[in-house]
Amino acid sequence: LIAGALLVVFELFQPGFGVAGVTGGLLLLATAYGFTVLPARWFGLLVLCAGLVLLTVDVALDAIAIPTILGTAGFVVGSLLLFPNSAEPVRLSPWLIGFAVAASLIMFIPVMTVVRRARKPIAAEVKAELVGEGGEVRSVLNPEGFVLVDGELWRARSEDGTRMRVGETVTVSRIDGVVLIVRAAFSGNGSH
């Protein structure tokens, strides 16, 4: 449950859709099946999920505040309430709960803050410096991929939608949010 939720939240805050979202979705489906077999309390699951939602809200607000405290408390209380404290063979270890809380806080506070800030639009001064700069394709642009420009790796999209191979030289035409729009750089003889 926790791993699936963390992967889905990570996917929500990064551009595109990929492996993290699909893997998280599959883990959540496996969790749903597991809860049909195990004697889980739905109230505990609801409180645990509310805690995860509050942690996600905190990341979206780009601040460590009241939702972090409430989300962490909800996460812990929900974990403790998830399985009954009866003679049932299924019980969550306090160590496992502590590890899951620590892993979630590490994921939500520093990691997701960095991911969220990386999505902010590029400053106007940086845009002016990058337009016209040359770079090199580092992953196939079909039409999106990554390029190395001015010593930094950037997400990029081919200006005309053409496929560009790794190693090709490109020039930055413009910037769309946090994605560089690039075109093939021309050599001195006028050919690509």
PDB file of C-alpha atoms in Angstrom:
ATOM      1  CA  LEU A   1       0.000   0.000   0.000  1.00  0.00           C
ATOM      2  CA  ILE A   2       2.638   2.490   1.070  1.00  0.00           C
ATOM      3  CA  ALA A   3       5.032   1.762  -1.801  1.00  0.00           C
ATOM      4  CA  GLY A   4       2.197   1.936  -4.342  1.00  0.00           C
ATOM      5  CA  ALA A   5       0.885   5.205  -2.928  1.00  0.00           C
ATOM      6  CA  LEU A   6       4.357   6.771  -2.837  1.00  0.00           C
ATOM      7  CA  LEU A   7       5.022   5.785  -6.458  1.00  0.00           C
ATOM      8  CA  VAL A   8       1.683   7.203  -7.629  1.00  0.00           C
ATOM      9  CA  VAL A   9       2.275  10.470  -5.741  1.00  0.00           C
ATOM     10  CA  PHE A  10       5.773  10.717  -7.232  1.00  0.00           C
ATOM     11  CA  GLU A  11       4.254  10.222 -10.694  1.00  0.00           C
ATOM     12  CA  LEU A  12       1.700  12.995 -10.081  1.00  0.00           C
ATOM     13  CA  PHE A  13       4.422  15.557  -9.432  1.00  0.00           C
ATOM     14  CA  GLN A  14       6.743  14.769 -12.329  1.00  0.00           C
ATOM     15  CA  PRO A  15       6.102  15.498 -16.002  1.00  0.00           C
ATOM     16  CA  GLY A  16       4.775  12.688 -18.157  1.00  0.00           C
ATOM     17  CA  PHE A  17       3.575   9.240 -17.146  1.00  0.00           C
ATOM     18  CA  GLY A  18       5.876   6.301 -16.778  1.00  0.00           C
ATOM     19  CA  VAL A  19       7.168   3.360 -14.818  1.00  0.00           C
ATOM     20  CA  ALA A  20       6.514   4.821 -11.351  1.00  0.00           C
ATOM     21  CA  GLY A  21       2.809   5.372 -12.031  1.00  0.00           C
ATOM     22  CA  VAL A  22       2.232   1.966 -13.620  1.00  0.00           C
ATOM     23  CA  THR A  23       4.166   0.152 -10.879  1.00  0.00           C
ATOM     24  CA  GLY A  24       2.343   2.111  -8.172  1.00  0.00           C
ATOM     25  CA  GLY A  25      -1.018   1.300  -9.749  1.00  0.00           C
ATOM     26  CA  LEU A  26      -0.183  -2.414  -9.879  1.00  0.00           C
ATOM     27  CA  LEU A  27       0.938  -2.362  -6.235  1.00  0.00           C
ATOM     28  CA  LEU A  28      -2.314  -0.653  -5.237  1.00  0.00           C
ATOM     29  CA  LEU A  29      -4.305  -3.326  -7.108  1.00  0.00           C
ATOM     30  CA  ALA A  30      -2.362  -6.044  -5.267  1.00  0.00           C
ATOM     31  CA  THR A  31      -3.074  -4.223  -1.994  1.00  0.00           C
ATOM     32  CA  ALA A  32      -6.790  -4.086  -2.777  1.00  0.00           C
ATOM     33  CA  TYR A  33      -6.778  -7.831  -3.368  1.00  0.00           C
ATOM     34  CA  GLY A  34      -4.829  -8.402  -0.147  1.00  0.00           C
ATOM     35  CA  PHE A  35      -7.379  -6.447   1.872  1.00  0.00           C
ATOM     36  CA  THR A  36     -10.153  -8.709   0.567  1.00  0.00           C
ATOM     37  CA  VAL A  37      -8.304 -11.715   2.039  1.00  0.00           C
ATOM     38  CA  LEU A  38      -6.837 -10.249   5.251  1.00  0.00           C
ATOM     39  CA  PRO A  39      -8.924  -9.139   8.267  1.00  0.00           C
ATOM     40  CA  ALA A  40      -8.251  -5.421   7.801  1.00  0.00           C
ATOM     41  CA  ARG A  41     -10.293  -2.701   9.460  1.00  0.00           C
ATOM     42  CA  TRP A  42     -11.635  -0.293   6.873  1.00  0.00           C
ATOM     43  CA  PHE A  43     -11.542   2.586   9.352  1.00  0.00           C
ATOM     44  CA  GLY A  44      -7.793   2.070   9.841  1.00  0.00           C
ATOM     45  CA  LEU A  45      -7.299   1.996   6.069  1.00  0.00           C
ATOM     46  CA  LEU A  46      -9.325   5.195   5.700  1.00  0.00           C
ATOM     47  CA  VAL A  47      -7.262   7.015   8.365  1.00  0.00           C
ATOM     48  CA  LEU A  48      -4.000   5.771   6.803  1.00  0.00           C
ATOM     49  CA  CYS A  49      -5.075   6.969   3.333  1.00  0.00           C
ATOM     50  CA  ALA A  50      -6.180  10.330   4.776  1.00  0.00           C
ATOM     51  CA  GLY A  51      -2.681  10.698   6.236  1.00  0.00           C
ATOM     52  CA  LEU A  52      -1.126  10.022   2.828  1.00  0.00           C
ATOM     53  CA  VAL A  53      -3.479  12.554   1.205  1.00  0.00           C
ATOM     54  CA  LEU A  54      -2.477  15.202   3.768  1.00  0.00           C
ATOM     55  CA  LEU A  55       1.214  14.553   3.082  1.00  0.00           C
ATOM     56  CA  THR A  56       0.521  14.927  -0.650  1.00  0.00           C
ATOM     57  CA  VAL A  57      -1.343  18.203  -0.042  1.00  0.00           C
ATOM     58  CA  ASP A  58       1.664  19.459   1.884  1.00  0.00           C
ATOM     59  CA  VAL A  59       3.939  18.724  -1.075  1.00  0.00           C
ATOM     60  CA  ALA A  60       1.517  20.477  -3.432  1.00  0.00           C
ATOM     61  CA  LEU A  61       1.587  23.535  -1.158  1.00  0.00           C
ATOM     62  CA  ASP A  62       5.401  23.383  -1.240  1.00  0.00           C
ATOM     63  CA  ALA A  63       5.675  23.849   2.524  1.00  0.00           C
ATOM     64  CA  ILE A  64       6.246  21.770   5.619  1.00  0.00           C
ATOM     65  CA  ALA A  65       3.322  22.774   7.804  1.00  0.00           C
ATOM     66  CA  ILE A  66       0.228  21.517   9.629  1.00  0.00           C
ATOM     67  CA  PRO A  67      -0.668  18.957   6.896  1.00  0.00           C
ATOM     68  CA  THR A  68       2.724  17.269   7.452  1.00  0.00           C
ATOM     69  CA  ILE A  69       2.063  16.836  11.168  1.00  0.00           C
ATOM     70  CA  LEU A  70      -1.551  15.718  10.667  1.00  0.00           C
ATOM     71  CA  GLY A  71      -0.596  13.453   7.764  1.00  0.00           C
ATOM     72  CA  THR A  72       2.141  11.754   9.770  1.00  0.00           C
ATOM     73  CA  ALA A  73      -0.209  11.307  12.742  1.00  0.00           C
ATOM     74  CA  GLY A  74      -2.909   9.884  10.459  1.00  0.00           C
ATOM     75  CA  PHE A  75      -0.376   7.553   8.893  1.00  0.00           C
ATOM     76  CA  VAL A  76       0.727   6.189  12.293  1.00  0.00           C
ATOM     77  CA  VAL A  77      -2.782   5.926  13.790  1.00  0.00           C
ATOM     78  CA  GLY A  78      -4.167   4.329  10.617  1.00  0.00           C
ATOM     79  CA  SER A  79      -1.359   1.766  10.619  1.00  0.00           C
ATOM     80  CA  LEU A  80      -2.068   0.887  14.252  1.00  0.00           C
ATOM     81  CA  LEU A  81      -5.812   0.546  13.581  1.00  0.00           C
ATOM     82  CA  LEU A  82      -5.430  -1.392  10.332  1.00  0.00           C
ATOM     83  CA  PHE A  83      -5.439  -4.880  11.814  1.00  0.00           C
ATOM     84  CA  PRO A  84      -7.338  -5.881  14.977  1.00  0.00           C
ATOM     85  CA  ASN A  85      -5.346  -6.537  18.158  1.00  0.00           C
ATOM     86  CA  SER A  86      -7.083  -9.844  18.721  1.00  0.00           C
ATOM     87  CA  ALA A  87      -5.733 -13.363  18.458  1.00  0.00           C
ATOM     88  CA  GLU A  88      -5.629 -12.997  14.670  1.00  0.00           C
ATOM     89  CA  PRO A  89      -2.369 -14.178  13.093  1.00  0.00           C
ATOM     90  CA  VAL A  90      -2.023 -10.936  11.120  1.00  0.00           C
ATOM     91  CA  ARG A  91      -0.475  -8.003  12.953  1.00  0.00           C
ATOM     92  CA  LEU A  92       1.728  -5.080  11.923  1.00  0.00           C
ATOM     93  CA  SER A  93       5.047  -4.832  13.697  1.00  0.00           C
ATOM     94  CA  PRO A  94       5.719  -1.461  15.352  1.00  0.00           C
ATOM     95  CA  TRP A  95       9.156  -1.563  13.689  1.00  0.00           C
ATOM     96  CA  LEU A  96       7.532  -1.935  10.274  1.00  0.00           C
ATOM     97  CA  ILE A  97       5.225   0.993  11.000  1.00  0.00           C
ATOM     98  CA  GLY A  98       8.205   3.107  12.128  1.00  0.00           C
ATOM     99  CA  PHE A  99      10.166   2.198   8.993  1.00  0.00           C
ATOM    100  CA  ALA A 100       7.187   2.998   6.736  1.00  0.00           C
ATOM    101  CA  VAL A 101       6.643   6.359   8.455  1.00  0.00           C
ATOM    102  CA  ALA A 102      10.346   7.246   8.146  1.00  0.00           C
ATOM    103  CA  ALA A 103      10.437   6.194   4.473  1.00  0.00           C
ATOM    104  CA  SER A 104       7.303   8.223   3.740  1.00  0.00           C
ATOM    105  CA  LEU A 105       8.656  11.321   5.464  1.00  0.00           C
ATOM    106  CA  ILE A 106      11.924  11.007   3.549  1.00  0.00           C
ATOM    107  CA  MET A 107       9.942  10.660   0.324  1.00  0.00           C
ATOM    108  CA  PHE A 108       7.501  13.477   1.018  1.00  0.00           C
ATOM    109  CA  ILE A 109       9.699  16.113   2.596  1.00  0.00           C
ATOM    110  CA  PRO A 110      13.076  16.303   0.832  1.00  0.00           C
ATOM    111  CA  VAL A 111      12.539  14.193  -2.303  1.00  0.00           C
ATOM    112  CA  MET A 112       9.128  15.496  -3.342  1.00  0.00           C
ATOM    113  CA  THR A 113      10.112  19.066  -2.488  1.00  0.00           C
ATOM    114  CA  VAL A 114      13.018  18.798  -4.934  1.00  0.00           C
ATOM    115  CA  VAL A 115      10.771  17.227  -7.596  1.00  0.00           C
ATOM    116  CA  ARG A 116       8.120  19.921  -7.100  1.00  0.00           C
ATOM    117  CA  ARG A 117      10.621  22.763  -7.319  1.00  0.00           C
ATOM    118  CA  ALA A 118      12.156  21.262 -10.449  1.00  0.00           C
ATOM    119  CA  ARG A 119       8.791  21.670 -12.191  1.00  0.00           C
ATOM    120  CA  LYS A 120       8.664  25.418 -11.617  1.00  0.00           C
ATOM    121  CA  PRO A 121       9.056  27.467 -14.789  1.00  0.00           C
ATOM    122  CA  ILE A 122      12.548  28.479 -15.770  1.00  0.00           C
ATOM    123  CA  ALA A 123      13.448  32.069 -14.827  1.00  0.00           C
ATOM    124  CA  ALA A 124      13.397  34.641 -17.646  1.00  0.00           C
ATOM    125  CA  GLU A 125      17.154  35.302 -17.307  1.00  0.00           C
ATOM    126  CA  VAL A 126      17.949  31.610 -17.731  1.00  0.00           C
ATOM    127  CA  LYS A 127      15.584  31.382 -20.721  1.00  0.00           C
ATOM    128  CA  ALA A 128      17.368  34.250 -22.431  1.00  0.00           C
ATOM    129  CA  GLU A 129      20.736  32.558 -21.894  1.00  0.00           C
ATOM    130  CA  LEU A 130      19.584  29.145 -23.140  1.00  0.00           C
ATOM    131  CA  VAL A 131      17.854  30.193 -26.367  1.00  0.00           C
ATOM    132  CA  GLY A 132      20.369  29.819 -29.185  1.00  0.00           C
ATOM    133  CA  GLU A 133      22.689  27.593 -27.130  1.00  0.00           C
ATOM    134  CA  GLY A 134      23.978  24.394 -28.671  1.00  0.00           C
ATOM    135  CA  GLY A 135      23.650  21.002 -27.071  1.00  0.00           C
ATOM    136  CA  GLU A 136      23.838  17.270 -27.615  1.00  0.00           C
ATOM    137  CA  VAL A 137      21.042  14.688 -27.622  1.00  0.00           C
ATOM    138  CA  ARG A 138      21.555  12.282 -24.684  1.00  0.00           C
ATOM    139  CA  SER A 139      18.435  10.123 -25.126  1.00  0.00           C
ATOM    140  CA  VAL A 140      16.548   9.682 -28.383  1.00  0.00           C
ATOM    141  CA  LEU A 141      14.163  12.576 -29.053  1.00  0.00           C
ATOM    142  CA  ASN A 142      11.023  10.951 -30.425  1.00  0.00           C
ATOM    143  CA  PRO A 143       9.905  13.752 -30.223  1.00  0.00           C
ATOM    144  CA  GLU A 144      10.770  14.053 -26.480  1.00  0.00           C
ATOM    145  CA  GLY A 145      13.887  12.993 -24.621  1.00  0.00           C
ATOM    146  CA  PHE A 146      16.897  14.566 -22.927  1.00  0.00           C
ATOM    147  CA  VAL A 147      19.661  16.870 -24.147  1.00  0.00           C
ATOM    148  CA  LEU A 148      22.834  18.174 -22.547  1.00  0.00           C
ATOM    149  CA  VAL A 149      23.012  21.973 -22.824  1.00  0.00           C
ATOM    150  CA  ASP A 150      25.620  24.099 -21.090  1.00  0.00           C
ATOM    151  CA  GLY A 151      26.708  21.167 -18.909  1.00  0.00           C
ATOM    152  CA  GLU A 152      23.177  20.378 -17.640  1.00  0.00           C
ATOM    153  CA  LEU A 153      20.727  17.644 -18.597  1.00  0.00           C
ATOM    154  CA  TRP A 154      17.363  19.026 -19.757  1.00  0.00           C
ATOM    155  CA  ARG A 155      14.082  17.482 -20.878  1.00  0.00           C
ATOM    156  CA  ALA A 156      13.675  18.460 -24.528  1.00  0.00           C
ATOM    157  CA  ARG A 157      11.260  18.180 -27.439  1.00  0.00           C
ATOM    158  CA  SER A 158      12.037  18.280 -31.133  1.00  0.00           C
ATOM    159  CA  GLU A 159      10.680  21.501 -32.651  1.00  0.00           C
ATOM    160  CA  ASP A 160       9.225  19.833 -35.745  1.00  0.00           C
ATOM    161  CA  GLY A 161       8.482  16.452 -34.158  1.00  0.00           C
ATOM    162  CA  THR A 162      11.295  14.644 -35.948  1.00  0.00           C
ATOM    163  CA  ARG A 163      13.259  11.863 -34.321  1.00  0.00           C
ATOM    164  CA  MET A 164      16.827  12.756 -33.283  1.00  0.00           C
ATOM    165  CA  ARG A 165      19.475  10.194 -32.409  1.00  0.00           C
ATOM    166  CA  VAL A 166      21.795  10.174 -29.413  1.00  0.00           C
ATOM    167  CA  GLY A 167      24.879  12.268 -30.131  1.00  0.00           C
ATOM    168  CA  GLU A 168      23.218  14.638 -32.619  1.00  0.00           C
ATOM    169  CA  THR A 169      23.925  18.334 -32.133  1.00  0.00           C
ATOM    170  CA  VAL A 170      20.932  20.575 -31.453  1.00  0.00           C
ATOM    171  CA  THR A 171      20.179  24.254 -30.906  1.00  0.00           C
ATOM    172  CA  VAL A 172      17.631  25.551 -28.385  1.00  0.00           C
ATOM    173  CA  SER A 173      14.836  27.414 -30.235  1.00  0.00           C
ATOM    174  CA  ARG A 174      12.637  28.322 -27.297  1.00  0.00           C
ATOM    175  CA  ILE A 175      11.475  27.054 -23.905  1.00  0.00           C
ATOM    176  CA  ASP A 176       8.018  25.696 -23.077  1.00  0.00           C
ATOM    177  CA  GLY A 177       7.664  25.635 -19.264  1.00  0.00           C
ATOM    178  CA  VAL A 178      10.564  23.392 -18.206  1.00  0.00           C
ATOM    179  CA  VAL A 179      11.017  21.694 -21.594  1.00  0.00           C
ATOM    180  CA  LEU A 180      13.574  22.940 -24.116  1.00  0.00           C
ATOM    181  CA  ILE A 181      12.291  23.043 -27.695  1.00  0.00           C
ATOM    182  CA  VAL A 182      15.235  22.142 -29.931  1.00  0.00           C
ATOM    183  CA  ARG A 183      16.054  21.846 -33.622  1.00  0.00           C
ATOM    184  CA  ALA A 184      18.896  20.131 -35.413  1.00  0.00           C
ATOM    185  CA  ALA A 185      22.005  22.317 -35.484  1.00  0.00           C
ATOM    186  CA  PHE A 186      23.294  23.121 -38.943  1.00  0.00           C
ATOM    187  CA  SER A 187      26.926  22.543 -39.830  1.00  0.00           C
ATOM    188  CA  GLY A 188      28.996  25.102 -41.709  1.00  0.00           C
ATOM    189  CA  ASN A 189      28.135  23.662 -45.155  1.00  0.00           C
ATOM    190  CA  GLY A 190      24.388  24.143 -44.658  1.00  0.00           C
ATOM    191  CA  SER A 191      23.461  20.499 -44.130  1.00  0.00           C
ATOM    192  CA  HIS A 192      22.295  18.740 -40.952  1.00  0.00           C
TER     193      HIS A 192
END
